[in-house]
Coordinates of C-alpha atoms and ligand atoms in Angstrom, one line a residue:
M17 CA 137.9 86.5 108.5
T18 CA 135.7 86.3 111.6
T19 CA 136.4 83.6 114.3
Q20 CA 133.3 82.6 113.1
S21 CA 133.7 81.9 109.1
L22 CA 137.5 80.6 110.7
A23 CA 135.9 77.6 112.6
E24 CA 133.0 76.9 109.2
S25 CA 136.3 76.7 106.9
A26 CA 138.0 74.8 109.0
D27 CA 135.2 72.4 109.1
K28 CA 134.3 71.7 105.8
T29 CA 138.1 71.4 105.3
S30 CA 138.9 68.4 107.4
A31 CA 135.7 66.4 107.8
S32 CA 137.9 63.5 107.4
S33 CA 141.2 64.2 109.1
T34 CA 140.6 63.1 112.2
P35 CA 141.7 59.3 112.9
L36 CA 138.0 58.0 114.8
T37 CA 138.7 55.3 117.4
R38 CA 136.5 56.3 119.7
D39 CA 132.9 56.7 117.5
G40 CA 131.8 60.4 116.9
F41 CA 130.0 62.8 114.2
T42 CA 131.6 63.1 111.8
T43 CA 131.0 66.4 110.1
G44 CA 129.9 69.8 111.7
L45 CA 126.3 69.3 110.1
G46 CA 126.6 66.9 111.7
V47 CA 127.3 67.9 115.5
L48 CA 124.3 70.1 115.1
A49 CA 121.6 68.0 114.0
A50 CA 122.6 65.8 116.6
T51 CA 122.8 68.4 119.2
L52 CA 120.2 70.6 118.2
G53 CA 118.3 67.0 117.8
S54 CA 119.1 66.4 122.1
A55 CA 117.1 70.4 122.3
V56 CA 114.9 70.2 120.5
G57 CA 111.9 67.2 122.3
L58 CA 108.5 67.2 123.6
G59 CA 110.1 70.2 125.9
N60 CA 110.0 73.0 122.9
I61 CA 106.2 72.1 121.9
W62 CA 104.9 69.6 125.6
K63 CA 106.0 71.5 128.5
F64 CA 107.1 74.7 127.7
P65 CA 103.4 76.5 126.4
A66 CA 102.1 74.7 129.4
L67 CA 104.7 76.2 131.4
T68 CA 104.2 79.1 129.9
G69 CA 99.8 78.8 130.1
M70 CA 100.0 78.2 133.1
N71 CA 103.0 80.5 134.8
G72 CA 101.4 84.3 133.2
G73 CA 102.5 83.8 129.8
A74 CA 105.0 87.1 128.8
A75 CA 106.3 87.6 132.0
F76 CA 107.4 83.4 132.1
L77 CA 109.1 83.5 128.8
L78 CA 110.6 86.8 130.3
V79 CA 112.5 84.7 133.2
Y80 CA 113.2 81.8 130.9
L81 CA 114.7 83.7 128.4
L82 CA 117.6 85.2 130.6
C83 CA 117.8 82.2 133.1
T84 CA 118.4 80.6 129.0
L85 CA 121.3 82.8 128.7
L86 CA 122.6 83.8 132.4
V87 CA 123.2 80.5 132.7
G88 CA 121.9 77.6 130.5
L89 CA 124.6 79.1 127.6
P90 CA 127.3 78.8 130.1
V91 CA 126.5 75.2 131.1
M92 CA 125.9 73.6 127.8
I93 CA 129.5 75.1 126.7
A94 CA 131.0 74.0 129.9
E95 CA 129.5 70.4 129.8
Q96 CA 130.5 70.4 125.4
M97 CA 133.9 71.4 126.3
I98 CA 135.4 69.1 128.8
G99 CA 133.1 66.5 127.5
R100 CA 135.3 66.7 124.5
T101 CA 138.6 67.0 126.0
A102 CA 138.0 64.4 128.0
R103 CA 136.8 62.1 124.8
A104 CA 135.0 59.6 128.1
D105 CA 131.6 59.0 129.4
A106 CA 129.6 61.0 131.8
I107 CA 131.5 59.9 135.0
R108 CA 135.1 59.3 133.5
T109 CA 135.0 62.5 132.7
F110 CA 135.5 63.6 135.6
R111 CA 138.2 60.8 136.6
K112 CA 139.8 62.0 133.7
L113 CA 140.1 65.7 133.9
A114 CA 141.2 65.7 138.4
P115 CA 141.8 62.5 139.1
N116 CA 143.6 64.2 141.7
S117 CA 140.4 65.8 143.4
R118 CA 139.8 65.0 146.7
F119 CA 136.3 66.0 146.3
P120 CA 134.8 63.2 144.2
W121 CA 134.1 65.0 140.8
W122 CA 132.7 62.5 138.8
I123 CA 129.0 61.7 141.9
T124 CA 128.1 64.3 139.1
G125 CA 127.8 62.0 136.1
V126 CA 126.6 59.1 138.6
M127 CA 123.6 61.7 139.7
G128 CA 123.2 62.2 135.6
F129 CA 123.4 58.3 134.8
A130 CA 120.0 58.2 137.8
A131 CA 118.4 61.3 136.2
A132 CA 118.5 59.7 133.1
F133 CA 116.9 57.1 134.5
L134 CA 114.0 59.6 135.4
I135 CA 113.0 61.7 133.0
M136 CA 113.2 58.4 130.2
G137 CA 110.5 57.1 133.0
F138 CA 108.7 60.3 132.1
Y139 CA 109.4 61.5 128.9
T140 CA 108.4 57.3 127.0
E141 CA 104.9 57.5 128.0
V142 CA 104.4 61.3 126.4
A143 CA 106.9 60.3 123.3
G144 CA 104.0 57.9 123.6
W145 CA 101.0 59.7 123.9
V146 CA 102.4 62.2 120.9
F147 CA 102.7 58.9 118.5
A148 CA 98.8 57.7 119.7
Y149 CA 97.6 60.7 118.3
V150 CA 98.9 60.8 114.6
V151 CA 97.2 57.3 114.9
K152 CA 94.0 59.3 116.4
A153 CA 94.4 62.5 114.7
A154 CA 94.2 60.6 111.0
S155 CA 91.3 58.4 112.0
G156 CA 89.4 61.7 112.8
E157 CA 88.8 60.3 116.4
I158 CA 89.4 63.1 117.8
L159 CA 88.2 66.1 115.7
T160 CA 85.9 67.5 117.7
T161 CA 85.3 71.2 119.3
D162 CA 83.8 69.5 122.2
A163 CA 86.5 69.2 124.8
A164 CA 84.2 67.1 126.9
V165 CA 85.4 63.9 124.3
T166 CA 88.2 65.4 123.9
S167 CA 89.1 64.7 127.7
Q168 CA 87.9 61.2 127.1
A169 CA 90.2 60.5 125.1
F170 CA 93.1 61.0 127.2
V171 CA 91.8 59.8 129.9
D172 CA 90.9 55.9 128.4
L173 CA 94.6 56.5 126.5
I174 CA 95.9 57.0 130.2
S175 CA 94.6 55.5 132.1
N176 CA 94.4 52.5 130.1
P177 CA 97.5 50.5 131.8
T178 CA 98.1 47.6 128.7
L179 CA 98.0 50.2 126.6
S180 CA 100.2 52.2 128.6
L181 CA 102.9 49.7 129.0
L182 CA 102.7 48.2 125.1
I183 CA 103.2 52.0 123.5
Q184 CA 106.1 53.1 126.4
W185 CA 108.2 50.0 125.0
G186 CA 106.9 50.3 122.0
I187 CA 108.9 53.7 121.8
L188 CA 111.9 52.1 124.2
I189 CA 112.4 49.3 121.1
L190 CA 112.4 51.5 118.2
I191 CA 115.4 54.6 120.3
G192 CA 117.2 50.7 121.2
A193 CA 117.2 49.9 117.8
I194 CA 118.0 53.4 116.5
A195 CA 120.7 53.6 119.1
M196 CA 122.7 50.2 118.8
L197 CA 123.2 51.0 114.8
G198 CA 125.5 53.7 117.0
V199 CA 126.9 57.7 117.0
S200 CA 127.5 58.0 113.2
K201 CA 125.1 55.5 112.1
G202 CA 122.6 55.3 114.4
I203 CA 122.5 59.1 115.6
E204 CA 124.0 61.7 113.7
R205 CA 121.9 60.7 110.4
T206 CA 118.2 60.3 111.8
T207 CA 118.4 63.5 113.7
K208 CA 120.5 65.1 110.8
R209 CA 117.5 64.0 108.5
L210 CA 115.0 64.9 110.9
M211 CA 115.7 68.3 112.1
P212 CA 114.6 69.9 108.9
V213 CA 111.4 68.4 108.1
L214 CA 110.6 69.3 112.1
F215 CA 111.1 73.5 110.9
G216 CA 109.5 73.0 107.8
L217 CA 106.4 71.3 109.7
L218 CA 106.5 74.1 112.1
V219 CA 106.2 77.0 110.3
L220 CA 103.2 75.4 108.2
V221 CA 101.5 74.7 110.9
G222 CA 102.4 78.6 112.8
V223 CA 100.8 80.2 110.1
R224 CA 98.5 78.7 109.6
S225 CA 97.3 79.2 113.9
L226 CA 98.3 82.9 112.6
T227 CA 96.3 84.0 110.4
L228 CA 93.4 83.0 112.6
P229 CA 90.3 85.6 113.6
G230 CA 91.6 86.4 116.4
A231 CA 94.8 85.4 116.5
G232 CA 96.5 88.9 118.1
E233 CA 94.8 88.0 121.7
G234 CA 97.6 84.6 122.1
L235 CA 100.6 86.7 121.3
A236 CA 99.9 88.8 123.5
F237 CA 99.9 86.3 126.0
L238 CA 102.6 85.4 124.5
F239 CA 104.6 88.8 124.3
K240 CA 102.6 92.2 126.4
P241 CA 104.5 90.4 129.9
D242 CA 102.5 91.0 133.3
F243 CA 104.7 90.4 136.7
S244 CA 102.6 89.5 139.2
A245 CA 102.5 85.9 138.3
I246 CA 106.0 86.1 138.9
T247 CA 106.8 84.0 142.3
G248 CA 111.0 81.8 143.3
E249 CA 108.7 79.6 142.8
V250 CA 107.8 80.0 138.8
V251 CA 111.5 81.8 138.6
L252 CA 112.4 77.9 139.7
V253 CA 110.7 75.5 136.9
A254 CA 111.8 78.9 134.5
M255 CA 115.2 77.5 135.7
G256 CA 114.1 73.1 135.4
L257 CA 112.9 74.5 132.4
A258 CA 116.4 76.0 130.6
F259 CA 118.2 73.2 132.1
F260 CA 115.7 70.9 130.3
K261 CA 115.2 72.0 127.4
L262 CA 118.6 72.8 126.4
S263 CA 119.2 68.9 127.5
L264 CA 121.4 70.3 130.5
G265 CA 122.9 69.3 133.9
M266 CA 123.1 65.5 134.1
G267 CA 126.1 64.7 132.1
T268 CA 123.7 64.6 127.9
M269 CA 125.8 67.6 126.1
V270 CA 129.0 65.8 128.2
T271 CA 128.5 62.7 126.2
Y272 CA 127.6 64.8 122.7
G273 CA 130.4 67.4 123.2
S274 CA 132.4 64.0 123.2
Y275 CA 132.0 63.4 119.8
F276 CA 132.8 66.2 118.3
R277 CA 135.1 67.1 116.5
D278 CA 138.2 69.3 117.6
D279 CA 138.2 71.7 115.0
Q280 CA 134.0 72.5 116.4
N281 CA 133.4 75.6 117.7
I282 CA 132.9 75.1 120.8
P283 CA 130.8 79.0 121.7
V284 CA 129.2 79.0 118.2
T285 CA 128.0 75.3 118.6
A286 CA 125.9 76.2 121.8
T287 CA 124.9 79.1 120.6
R288 CA 123.1 78.2 117.3
V289 CA 121.2 75.0 119.2
M290 CA 120.8 77.8 122.2
L291 CA 119.2 80.5 119.6
A292 CA 117.8 77.9 117.2
D293 CA 115.8 76.0 120.2
L294 CA 114.6 79.1 121.0
T295 CA 112.6 79.6 117.7
V296 CA 111.2 75.7 118.1
S297 CA 109.7 77.0 121.4
L298 CA 108.8 80.4 119.8
L299 CA 107.1 78.9 117.4
A300 CA 105.2 76.2 119.0
G301 CA 104.3 78.8 121.4
I302 CA 102.7 80.5 117.8
A303 CA 101.9 78.0 116.6
I304 CA 99.4 77.2 120.4
F305 CA 98.6 80.8 121.4
P306 CA 97.2 82.3 119.0
A307 CA 94.9 79.0 118.4
V308 CA 93.9 79.0 122.1
F309 CA 92.5 82.4 122.4
A310 CA 90.2 82.6 119.0
F311 CA 88.9 79.3 119.4
G312 CA 88.2 80.2 123.8
V313 CA 89.9 78.0 124.9
A314 CA 91.9 78.3 128.7
P315 CA 95.5 78.5 128.3
E316 CA 96.4 77.2 132.1
V317 CA 95.2 74.1 132.3
G318 CA 98.8 73.1 132.1
P319 CA 100.2 69.5 130.6
S320 CA 97.2 68.5 129.1
L321 CA 96.9 71.1 127.0
L322 CA 99.3 69.2 123.7
F323 CA 96.6 66.7 124.7
I324 CA 92.8 68.2 125.3
T325 CA 93.5 71.3 124.2
I326 CA 95.5 71.4 121.0
P327 CA 92.9 68.8 118.9
T328 CA 90.2 71.5 119.6
V329 CA 91.5 74.1 118.3
F330 CA 92.6 72.4 115.1
A331 CA 89.1 71.0 114.9
S332 CA 87.8 73.9 114.6
M333 CA 89.9 75.6 111.9
P334 CA 89.6 74.1 107.5
M335 CA 91.6 71.9 107.1
G336 CA 92.2 70.8 111.2
N337 CA 92.4 67.2 110.3
V338 CA 95.7 67.2 107.8
F339 CA 97.2 70.3 110.1
M340 CA 96.7 67.9 113.7
V341 CA 98.4 64.9 111.5
V342 CA 100.6 67.2 110.4
F343 CA 101.5 68.2 114.5
F344 CA 101.8 65.4 116.0
I345 CA 104.0 63.9 113.2
L346 CA 106.6 66.8 114.3
S347 CA 105.9 66.1 118.1
S348 CA 106.7 63.0 117.0
I349 CA 110.4 63.3 115.9
A350 CA 111.1 66.3 117.9
A351 CA 110.7 63.2 120.7
I352 CA 113.2 61.0 118.9
G353 CA 116.4 63.2 119.1
A354 CA 116.0 64.2 122.5
M355 CA 115.4 60.6 124.2
L356 CA 117.9 59.1 121.2
S357 CA 120.7 62.2 123.7
L358 CA 119.2 60.5 127.4
L359 CA 119.7 56.9 126.2
E360 CA 123.2 58.0 125.3
V361 CA 124.6 58.8 129.0
P362 CA 123.6 55.7 131.0
V363 CA 124.8 53.6 127.5
A364 CA 128.0 55.6 127.4
I365 CA 128.9 55.0 130.3
L366 CA 127.7 50.5 130.2
N367 CA 130.1 50.5 127.2
E368 CA 132.5 52.5 128.3
Q369 CA 132.9 52.7 132.1
F370 CA 131.8 49.6 132.7
S371 CA 133.4 47.7 129.1
L372 CA 130.3 46.5 127.8
S373 CA 130.0 46.1 123.9
R374 CA 127.4 49.3 123.0
R375 CA 124.7 46.2 122.2
N376 CA 124.8 44.6 125.5
A377 CA 125.1 48.4 127.0
T378 CA 121.6 49.5 125.2
L379 CA 120.0 46.5 126.3
I380 CA 120.1 46.9 130.0
T381 CA 119.1 50.1 129.9
L382 CA 116.7 49.2 128.1
V383 CA 115.6 46.8 130.2
A384 CA 115.7 49.1 132.8
L385 CA 114.2 51.7 131.3
A386 CA 110.8 49.4 131.1
L387 CA 110.9 48.6 134.8
V388 CA 111.8 52.3 135.4
G389 CA 109.3 53.7 133.2
S390 CA 106.3 51.2 133.3
L391 CA 106.1 53.2 137.3
A392 CA 105.2 56.7 135.5
A393 CA 103.5 54.3 132.6
L394 CA 101.3 53.3 135.1
S395 CA 100.2 56.2 138.1
N396 CA 96.9 56.4 136.0
S397 CA 96.0 53.4 136.7
V398 CA 97.5 50.5 138.5
T399 CA 100.3 52.6 140.9
A400 CA 97.8 55.7 141.1
D401 CA 98.0 55.8 144.8
I402 CA 101.9 55.0 145.3
T403 CA 102.4 58.9 145.3
L404 CA 105.6 60.2 147.7
F405 CA 105.6 64.0 148.8
G406 CA 101.5 64.0 147.4
K407 CA 102.9 62.9 143.7
N408 CA 102.9 60.1 141.4
A409 CA 105.6 58.2 139.9
F410 CA 105.5 60.2 136.6
D411 CA 104.9 63.8 138.8
L412 CA 107.3 62.7 140.8
Y413 CA 110.5 61.6 138.1
D414 CA 109.7 65.0 135.9
F415 CA 109.6 67.3 139.4
L416 CA 112.8 65.4 140.9
T417 CA 114.6 66.1 137.3
S418 CA 114.0 69.9 136.2
N419 CA 113.7 71.3 140.1
I420 CA 117.0 69.7 141.9
L421 CA 118.8 67.2 139.7
L422 CA 119.4 69.1 136.8
P423 CA 120.2 72.3 138.2
L424 CA 122.0 70.4 140.6
G425 CA 123.9 68.7 138.1
G426 CA 124.2 72.3 136.8
L427 CA 126.0 73.8 139.5
M428 CA 128.1 71.2 139.9
I429 CA 130.0 71.6 136.3
A430 CA 129.9 74.9 136.6
V431 CA 131.8 75.1 139.7
F432 CA 133.5 72.3 138.4
V433 CA 134.4 74.2 135.8
G434 CA 135.1 77.8 136.9
W435 CA 136.9 76.9 140.1
V436 CA 138.5 73.9 139.5
W437 CA 139.7 73.3 136.3
G438 CA 140.5 77.1 135.9
F439 CA 140.7 79.8 133.1
K440 CA 143.8 78.7 132.1
K441 CA 142.8 75.0 130.5
M442 CA 139.3 76.5 129.3
K443 CA 140.9 78.8 127.4
A444 CA 143.7 76.0 125.8
A445 CA 140.5 74.1 125.3
L446 CA 138.4 76.9 123.6
S447 CA 140.3 78.4 121.8
N448 CA 140.3 74.7 119.8
N449 CA 144.9 74.7 121.5
G450 CA 144.6 78.7 120.6
V451 CA 143.3 78.1 116.5
L452 CA 141.1 80.4 117.5
H453 CA 141.4 84.1 118.0
N454 CA 138.4 85.0 120.5
D455 CA 139.6 85.8 123.5
G456 CA 136.8 88.1 124.3
V457 CA 134.2 85.5 124.5
I458 CA 136.2 83.2 126.5
T459 CA 136.4 85.8 129.1
A460 CA 132.3 86.1 129.1
V461 CA 131.9 82.6 129.2
F462 CA 134.4 82.1 131.8
L463 CA 133.0 84.5 134.3
L464 CA 129.5 83.1 133.7
V465 CA 131.1 79.4 134.5
K466 CA 132.1 80.7 137.4
F467 CA 130.6 83.4 139.0
V468 CA 127.1 84.0 137.4
A469 CA 126.3 81.0 137.5
P470 CA 126.6 79.3 140.0
V471 CA 125.2 82.3 141.9
L472 CA 122.0 82.1 140.0
I473 CA 121.5 78.6 140.2
L474 CA 122.2 78.1 144.2
I475 CA 119.3 81.4 145.0
I476 CA 116.5 80.5 142.7
M477 CA 117.0 77.2 143.8
L478 CA 116.7 77.7 147.5
N479 CA 113.6 80.8 146.9
G480 CA 111.9 78.0 145.0
L481 CA 111.9 75.6 147.2
G482 CA 111.6 77.3 150.2
L483 CA 114.9 76.6 152.1
F484 CA 114.9 80.5 152.5
Ligands
LIG14 N1 115.8 68.6 125.0 C1 114.6 67.5 125.8 C2 113.2 68.1 125.3 O1 113.2 69.8 125.2 C3 115.6 66.2 126.5 C4 116.2 65.6 127.6 C5 117.0 65.6 126.2 C6 116.9 66.2 128.5 N2 118.1 65.2 126.5 C7 117.7 66.2 128.4 C8 116.3 67.3 129.1 C9 118.9 65.4 129.6 C10 117.3 67.1 130.5 C11 118.6 66.4 130.2 O2 112.4 68.3 124.8

């Protein structure tokens, strides 16, 4: 029997054998749905196409792939592993695993706590736009090939302060309500139902886009590299995207790992999540770029690609109105699972570290998020002039997290696991205490976590921020 089939049969046979004092995911499939639900999100549908379009297409994709394999995957395994071993929130995990360390490793958890608020600050707003666009698409308001009209519709939405706040708070209430149901009844159940729907819808839209006349140019943009566009900054953006995409560097995967079952095969789970997430990104790219080129729209418009360009693309294809509604529904679905996982980091910390009930922890987090988030929600209207380093709150939250906090968090986790925790404990954790015979995998992961990931993160960060 291979390691994989062994773990799978273990998943199936002992579904209810672990007594759970702490809430957690109940089945192997549930773990996969929730973890994949965290990774797949607006990062695939909004960020990935926008950044790929802005940074030259295939060459960027290749750098992103390398960052995902050499840094993202090992950091994800490391996070899930320490989370499951400690069975605690993102701050207590480090306290429990390194009680006598001179360096305060728990700061990694505190940084994650802060990053969760900053990411949710802008993420809830983009999610709000996506939800609003389901309605806009259904009403036919944006069903036009005139980019001036779709652009005006987007500007009208984002520069309306009352509406921006209302949709953001609406999103927060929705996510909060699911989170209050708990880990297994809220997060696991929701993501298990929604993830298959998401895949199905995305394939449908992708096939439609690929069968358009002239789709080939878009595919070439996505898959034929031109390396002249690659600079140190672009590499940092690609690595930031790898962290953002796989929900790494801020304790999300530590927290979710703490809900994993003991018999879960972590390297296999992480690899599956990485591959499935990549598939969704590529499907989103395949849905978007052929259509963009077929209709002669510029691929490099950036963050507004999803809201200004995409509607014109849909408007110019047969049955475009139906596909557009479907597309924004699937984007909304993707956003929900991701936001649940972002919320879970502060909720778990307040719940366990500060002994608040899950309900109160969620309520407090939501109120704080509404405050932090409103700065981003209003950044195209009331607070547009409040800037730091020339960036408004929305852009600043995005930049600070993807380019600094997440890579730094990932660096600390990799160094902690590789150099403080060490090979022996890691081997016990990844082999499920000797049950799995996966020595080769463990050695490879260890080398990546101890040497490759930290060195790459350091070089890419310093170079990308212009420090050397
Ligand atoms: N991965 C999600 C996306 O692509 C976003 C996300 C969820 C995230 N949890 C995270 C990003 C934790 C960074 C850290 O949309």
